[in-house]
XYZ file of C-alpha atoms in Angstrom:
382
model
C -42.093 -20.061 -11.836
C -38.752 -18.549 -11.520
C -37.557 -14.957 -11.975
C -34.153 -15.772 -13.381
C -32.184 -18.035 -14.741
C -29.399 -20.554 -13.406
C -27.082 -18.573 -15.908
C -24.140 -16.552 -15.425
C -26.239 -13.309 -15.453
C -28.709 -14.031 -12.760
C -29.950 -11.160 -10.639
C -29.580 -9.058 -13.463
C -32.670 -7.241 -13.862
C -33.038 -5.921 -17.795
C -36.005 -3.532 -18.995
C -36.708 -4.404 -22.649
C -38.722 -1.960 -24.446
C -40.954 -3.722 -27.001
C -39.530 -3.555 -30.488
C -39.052 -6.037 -33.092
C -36.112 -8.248 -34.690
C -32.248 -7.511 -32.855
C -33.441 -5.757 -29.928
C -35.706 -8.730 -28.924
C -33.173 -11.121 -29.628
C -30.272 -9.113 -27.732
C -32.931 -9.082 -24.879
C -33.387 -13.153 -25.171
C -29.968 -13.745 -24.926
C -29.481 -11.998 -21.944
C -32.646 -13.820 -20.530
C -30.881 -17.003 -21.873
C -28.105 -16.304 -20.009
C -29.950 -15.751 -16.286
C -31.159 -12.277 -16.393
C -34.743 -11.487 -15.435
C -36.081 -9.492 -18.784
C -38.993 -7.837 -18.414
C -40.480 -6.623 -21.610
C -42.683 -3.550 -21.893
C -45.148 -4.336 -24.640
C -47.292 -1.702 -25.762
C -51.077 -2.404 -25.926
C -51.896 -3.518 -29.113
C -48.917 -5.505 -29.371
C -45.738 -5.231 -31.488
C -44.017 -7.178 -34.094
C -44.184 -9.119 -37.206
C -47.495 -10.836 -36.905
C -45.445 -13.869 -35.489
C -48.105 -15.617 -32.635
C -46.994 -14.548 -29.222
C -47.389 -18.613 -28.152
C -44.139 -19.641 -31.065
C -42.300 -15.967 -30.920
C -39.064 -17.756 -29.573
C -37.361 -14.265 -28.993
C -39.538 -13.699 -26.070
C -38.810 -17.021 -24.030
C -37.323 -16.603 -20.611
C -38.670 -13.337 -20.117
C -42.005 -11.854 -18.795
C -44.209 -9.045 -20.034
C -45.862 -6.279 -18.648
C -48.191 -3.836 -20.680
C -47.317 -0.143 -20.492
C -48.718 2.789 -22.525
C -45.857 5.449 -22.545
C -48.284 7.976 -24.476
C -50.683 7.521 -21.122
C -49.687 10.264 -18.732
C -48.671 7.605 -16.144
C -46.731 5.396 -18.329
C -43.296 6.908 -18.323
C -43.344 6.736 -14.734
C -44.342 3.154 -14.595
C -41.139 2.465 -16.701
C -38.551 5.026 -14.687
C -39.736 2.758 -11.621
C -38.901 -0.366 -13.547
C -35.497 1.130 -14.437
C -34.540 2.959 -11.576
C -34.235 -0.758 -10.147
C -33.082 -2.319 -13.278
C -29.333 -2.737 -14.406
C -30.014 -2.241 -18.114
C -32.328 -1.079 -19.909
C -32.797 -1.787 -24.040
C -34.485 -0.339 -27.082
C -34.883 -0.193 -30.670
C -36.808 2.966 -31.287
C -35.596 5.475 -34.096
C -33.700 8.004 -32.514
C -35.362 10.694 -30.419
C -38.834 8.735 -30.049
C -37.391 7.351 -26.000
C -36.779 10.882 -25.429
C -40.529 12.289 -26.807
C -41.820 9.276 -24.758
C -40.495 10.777 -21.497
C -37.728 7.212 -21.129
C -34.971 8.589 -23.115
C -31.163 8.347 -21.673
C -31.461 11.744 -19.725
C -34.615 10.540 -18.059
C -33.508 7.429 -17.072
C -29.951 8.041 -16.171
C -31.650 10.537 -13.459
C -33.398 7.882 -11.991
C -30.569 5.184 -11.802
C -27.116 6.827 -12.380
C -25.464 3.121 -12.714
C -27.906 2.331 -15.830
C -26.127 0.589 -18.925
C -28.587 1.856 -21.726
C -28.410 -0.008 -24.607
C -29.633 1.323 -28.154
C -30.198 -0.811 -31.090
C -30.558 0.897 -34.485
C -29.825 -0.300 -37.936
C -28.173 2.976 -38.363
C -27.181 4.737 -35.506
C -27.984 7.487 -33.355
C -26.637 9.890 -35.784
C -25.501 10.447 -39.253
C -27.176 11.351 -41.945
C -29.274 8.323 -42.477
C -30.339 7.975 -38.504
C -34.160 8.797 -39.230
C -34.776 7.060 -42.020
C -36.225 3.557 -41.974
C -34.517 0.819 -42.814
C -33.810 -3.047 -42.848
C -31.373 -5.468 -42.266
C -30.824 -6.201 -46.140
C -30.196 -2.160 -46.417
C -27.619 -1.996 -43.287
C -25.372 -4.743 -44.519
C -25.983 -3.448 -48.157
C -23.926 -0.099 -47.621
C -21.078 -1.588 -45.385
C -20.076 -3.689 -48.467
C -20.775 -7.226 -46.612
C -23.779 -7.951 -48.865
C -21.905 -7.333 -51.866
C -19.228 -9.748 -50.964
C -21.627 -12.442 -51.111
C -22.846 -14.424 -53.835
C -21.752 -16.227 -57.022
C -19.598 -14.198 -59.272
C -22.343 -14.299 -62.409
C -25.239 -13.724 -60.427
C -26.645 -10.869 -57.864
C -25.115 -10.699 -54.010
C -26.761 -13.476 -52.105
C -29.374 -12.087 -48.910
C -28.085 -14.268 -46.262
C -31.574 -13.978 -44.431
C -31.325 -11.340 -41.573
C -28.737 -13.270 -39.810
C -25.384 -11.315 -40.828
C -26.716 -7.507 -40.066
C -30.028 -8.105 -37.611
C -28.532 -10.530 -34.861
C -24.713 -10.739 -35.798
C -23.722 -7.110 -36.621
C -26.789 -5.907 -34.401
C -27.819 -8.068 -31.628
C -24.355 -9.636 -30.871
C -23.074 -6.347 -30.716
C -25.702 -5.018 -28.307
C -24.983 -7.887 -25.584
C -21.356 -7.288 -25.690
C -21.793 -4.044 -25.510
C -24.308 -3.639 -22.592
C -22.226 -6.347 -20.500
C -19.006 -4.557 -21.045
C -20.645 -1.479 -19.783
C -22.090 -3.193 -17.213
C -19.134 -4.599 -16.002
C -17.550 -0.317 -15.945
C -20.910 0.405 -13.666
C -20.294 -2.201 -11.268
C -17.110 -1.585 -10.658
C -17.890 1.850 -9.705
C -18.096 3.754 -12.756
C -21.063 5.649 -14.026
C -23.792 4.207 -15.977
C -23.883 5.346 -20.019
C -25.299 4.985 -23.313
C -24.440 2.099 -26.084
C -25.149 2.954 -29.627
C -25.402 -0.680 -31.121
C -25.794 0.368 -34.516
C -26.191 -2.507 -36.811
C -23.906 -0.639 -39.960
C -21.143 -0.625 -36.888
C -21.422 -3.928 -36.007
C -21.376 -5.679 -39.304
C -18.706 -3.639 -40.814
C -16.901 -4.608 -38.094
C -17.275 -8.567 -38.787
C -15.356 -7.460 -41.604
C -12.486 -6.905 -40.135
C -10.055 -9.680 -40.948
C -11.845 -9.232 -45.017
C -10.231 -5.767 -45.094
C -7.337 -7.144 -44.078
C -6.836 -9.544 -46.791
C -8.084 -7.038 -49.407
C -5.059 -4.181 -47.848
C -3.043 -7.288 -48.568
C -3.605 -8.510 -51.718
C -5.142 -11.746 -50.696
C -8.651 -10.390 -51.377
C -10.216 -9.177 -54.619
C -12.635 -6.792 -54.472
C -15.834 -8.637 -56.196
C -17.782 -11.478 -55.114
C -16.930 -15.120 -55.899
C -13.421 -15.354 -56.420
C -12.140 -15.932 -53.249
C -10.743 -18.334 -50.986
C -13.701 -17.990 -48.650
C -16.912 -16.804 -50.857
C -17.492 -19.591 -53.070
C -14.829 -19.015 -55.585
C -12.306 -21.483 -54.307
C -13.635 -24.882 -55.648
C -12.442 -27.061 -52.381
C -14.620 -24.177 -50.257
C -17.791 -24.040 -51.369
C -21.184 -26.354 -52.071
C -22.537 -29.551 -54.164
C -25.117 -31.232 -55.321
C -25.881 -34.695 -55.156
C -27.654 -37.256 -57.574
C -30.500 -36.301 -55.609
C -30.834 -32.763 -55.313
C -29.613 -32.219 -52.129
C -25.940 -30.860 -51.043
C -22.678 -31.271 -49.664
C -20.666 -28.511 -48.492
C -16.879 -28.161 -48.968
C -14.243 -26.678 -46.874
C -10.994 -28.936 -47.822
C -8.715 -25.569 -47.471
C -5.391 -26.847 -46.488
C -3.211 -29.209 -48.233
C -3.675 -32.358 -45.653
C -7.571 -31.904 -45.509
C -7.769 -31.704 -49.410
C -5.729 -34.820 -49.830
C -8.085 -36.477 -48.086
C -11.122 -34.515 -49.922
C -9.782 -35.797 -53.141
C -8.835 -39.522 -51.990
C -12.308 -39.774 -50.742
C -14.275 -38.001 -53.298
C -12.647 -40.624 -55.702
C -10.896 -37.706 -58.106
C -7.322 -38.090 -57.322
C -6.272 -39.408 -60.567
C -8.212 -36.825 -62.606
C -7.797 -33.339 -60.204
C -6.146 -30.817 -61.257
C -3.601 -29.160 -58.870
C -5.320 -27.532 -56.346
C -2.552 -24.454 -56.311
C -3.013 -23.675 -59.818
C -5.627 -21.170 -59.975
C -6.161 -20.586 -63.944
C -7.557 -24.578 -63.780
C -9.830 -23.724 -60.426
C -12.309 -24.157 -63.155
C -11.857 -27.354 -64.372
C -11.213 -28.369 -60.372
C -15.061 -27.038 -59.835
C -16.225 -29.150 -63.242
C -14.410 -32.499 -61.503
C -15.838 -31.858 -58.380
C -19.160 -31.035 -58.897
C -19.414 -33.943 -61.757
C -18.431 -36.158 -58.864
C -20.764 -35.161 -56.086
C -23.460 -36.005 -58.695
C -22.836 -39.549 -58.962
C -24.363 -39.888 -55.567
C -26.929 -38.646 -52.844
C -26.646 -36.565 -50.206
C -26.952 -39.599 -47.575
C -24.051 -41.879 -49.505
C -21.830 -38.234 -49.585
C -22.180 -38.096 -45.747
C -21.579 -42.021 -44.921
C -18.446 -41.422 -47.126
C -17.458 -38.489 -45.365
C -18.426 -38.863 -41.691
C -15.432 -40.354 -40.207
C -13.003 -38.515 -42.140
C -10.916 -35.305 -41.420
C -11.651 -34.083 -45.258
C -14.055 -31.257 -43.841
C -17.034 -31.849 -45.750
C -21.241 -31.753 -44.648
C -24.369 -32.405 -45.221
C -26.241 -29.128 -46.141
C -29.556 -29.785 -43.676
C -32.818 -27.772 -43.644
C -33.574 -26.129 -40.588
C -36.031 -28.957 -39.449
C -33.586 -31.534 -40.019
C -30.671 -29.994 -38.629
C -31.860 -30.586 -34.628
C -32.010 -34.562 -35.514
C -28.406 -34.859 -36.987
C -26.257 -36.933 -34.628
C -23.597 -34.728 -33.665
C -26.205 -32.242 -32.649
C -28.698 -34.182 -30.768
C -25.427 -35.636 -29.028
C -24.562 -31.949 -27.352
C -28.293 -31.336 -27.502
C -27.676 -28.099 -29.150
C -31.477 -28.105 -29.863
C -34.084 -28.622 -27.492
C -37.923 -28.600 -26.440
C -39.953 -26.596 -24.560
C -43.480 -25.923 -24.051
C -43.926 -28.512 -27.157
C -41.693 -26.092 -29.146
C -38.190 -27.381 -30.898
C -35.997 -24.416 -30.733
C -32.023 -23.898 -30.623
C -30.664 -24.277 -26.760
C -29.098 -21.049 -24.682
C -25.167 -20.845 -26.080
C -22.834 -20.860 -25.220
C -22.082 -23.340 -22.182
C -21.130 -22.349 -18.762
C -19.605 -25.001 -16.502
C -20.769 -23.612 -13.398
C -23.710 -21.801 -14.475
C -25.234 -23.213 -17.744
C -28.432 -21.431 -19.212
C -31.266 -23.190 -19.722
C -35.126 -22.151 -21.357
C -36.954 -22.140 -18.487
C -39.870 -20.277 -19.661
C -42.200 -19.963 -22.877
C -42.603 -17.041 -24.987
C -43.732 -14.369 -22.729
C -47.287 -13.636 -23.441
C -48.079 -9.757 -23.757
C -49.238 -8.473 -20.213
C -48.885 -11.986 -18.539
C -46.620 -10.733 -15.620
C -47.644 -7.847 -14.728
C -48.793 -8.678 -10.984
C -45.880 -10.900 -10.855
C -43.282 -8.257 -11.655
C -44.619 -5.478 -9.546
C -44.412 -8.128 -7.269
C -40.992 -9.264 -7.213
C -39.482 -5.645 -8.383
C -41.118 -4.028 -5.181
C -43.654 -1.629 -7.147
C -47.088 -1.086 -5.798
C -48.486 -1.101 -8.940
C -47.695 -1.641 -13.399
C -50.965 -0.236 -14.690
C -51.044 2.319 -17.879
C -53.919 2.545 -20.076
C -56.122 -0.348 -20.851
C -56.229 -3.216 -18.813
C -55.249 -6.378 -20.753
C -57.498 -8.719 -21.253
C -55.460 -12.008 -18.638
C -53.856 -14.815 -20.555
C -52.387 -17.891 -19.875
C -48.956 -19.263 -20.641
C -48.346 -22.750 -21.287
């Protein structure tokens, strides 16, 4: 099987030290993308409890087992990086540098490393050793509070927003930017991908509005967080939803004309009846499922959707069309994004398996051996 990808990145080698949630993912994407990962699992394993067989995050890559608290193990990983373009890792701050693979270790070895850190948040500050989560990163940057019905409690939009968007996102475009500085003869560095950095930053063009005027400081009265009654979600006669974003005035005409409310709608401009606009609407949607919604809405510019689960989502048409899901290894999973016209991504491998490669990789990364501490017991990828 293949080192690398077909992607834009391949023949970029990437050391991934085992971690859990944005790290892993950051590390996918560049394996997505044509990079040959390899991830340094620790024996004993790391991670949620997720199997190793469905643990998506670890697909294109391959796995070698090192024990950095072995007296041979931080060597085994300074030969791994010293041929390696990046490196990445989600430890708390200061535990790569007790383990003998911090920054001024590895820097020695390979001065044109890009070193990428992933923290929820940051390598300093006065929170930087405590622990934390993705619901308490996005909780202080004001992004969870933003979101959520006005009478209710902010919303937890799943780990998506701080974990992969504000953390992982931010990693890859960090570690390819300085990438980019290395080769093109600059020095190697650090990138502190702090997750608090990253998703205060998505809320950029927010701040903006609220410096304005255009933006009220509370959650569910705006144009874009569920206040605005042509921006927002329905349910049908049948339980299900619709969701709403009619925001300017020609898509809302056509909202209206097909929703069957124009006679009855109060302006859409006059904010003291958003109210009664909600009441019409949502009376509306009622009258029929979520399958009669969509067949009314499908061919229409009014900007309205289904609201799918996540195992229904990979069979909607649109989606199977650009085959923005697809199977692997008897796994449905979300394809590499996004698209390259001369060198597209593909999955090309399953989950790696803890300690699958590691012949393989000392193998193709010219090391005469990738051996510290207990010998895993061999396994077999599908």
């Amino acid at each position: 099987m293949a080192a690398t990808g077909t992607g834009p990145l391949a023949g970029v080698r990437v050391v991934e030290l085992a971690g859990i949630g944005p790290g892993p993912f950051a590390a996918m994407l560049l394996a997505d993308l044509g990079a040959d990962v390899v991830r340094v699992d620790r024996p004993g394993g790391a991670g949620l409890g997720v199997d190793p067989d469905h643990d998506l995050t670890n697909r294109n890559k391959r796995s070698v087992i090192v024990d950095l608290k072995a007296p041979e193990g931080p060597g085994l990983v300074l030969d791994l990086v010293e041929r390696a373009d990046i490196l990445v890792e989600g430890y708390r701050p200061g535990v790569a540098e007790r383990l003998g693979v911090g920054p001024e270790e590895c820097l020695a070895r390979n001065p044109r490393l890009v070193y990428g850190r992933m923290t929820g948040w940051g390598q300093d500050g006065p929170l930087a050793q405590r622990a934390g989560h993705d619901i308490a990163y996005i909780a202080i940057t004001g992004t969870l509070g933003m979101i959520g019905a006005a009478d209710a409690g902010p919303t937890v939009p799943a780990n998506l927003v701080g974990d992969y968007a504000g953390g992982s996102l931010y990693l890859v475009i960090g570690v390819l930017a300085a990438l980019q500085h290395a080769r093109g003869g600059g020095a190697g560095q650090v990138v502190d991908a702090a997750i608090v950095d990253g998703t205060a930053h998505l809320t950029t063009m927010i701040h903006g509005m609220l410096a304005a005027g255009g933006w009220q400081d509370r959650r569910g009265v705006n144009l874009l967080d569920g206040g605005c009654p042509f921006y927002g979600t329905y349910e049908t006669s049948d339980g299900q939803y619709m969701a709403v974003g009619a925001l300017e005035q020609r898509f809302y005409d056509e909202f209206i004309r097909l929703l069957g409310i124009g006679d009855e709608a109060p302006a859409r401009k006059d904010l003291a009846r958003w109210a009664d606009l909600r009441t019409t609407i949502a009376d509306r949607f009622r009258t029929r499922t979520r399958q009669e919604w969509t067949a009314v809405f499908e061919d229409s510019d009014a900007c309205v959707a289904p609201v799918l689960s996540l195992k229904e989502a990979p069979h909607h048409p649109h989606l199977a069309a650009r085959a923005t899901f697809t199977g692997h290894g008897g796994l449905t999973q979300p394809a590499p994004a996004p698209r390259f016209s001369a060198t597209p991504g593909s999955v090309h491998r399953p989950p790696a398996l803890p300690g699958a490669h590691t012949a393989e990789v000392a193998r193709d990364w010219d090391l005469p051996s990738l051996s510290a501490g207990p010998a895993p017991t061999p396994v077999q990828e599908a």
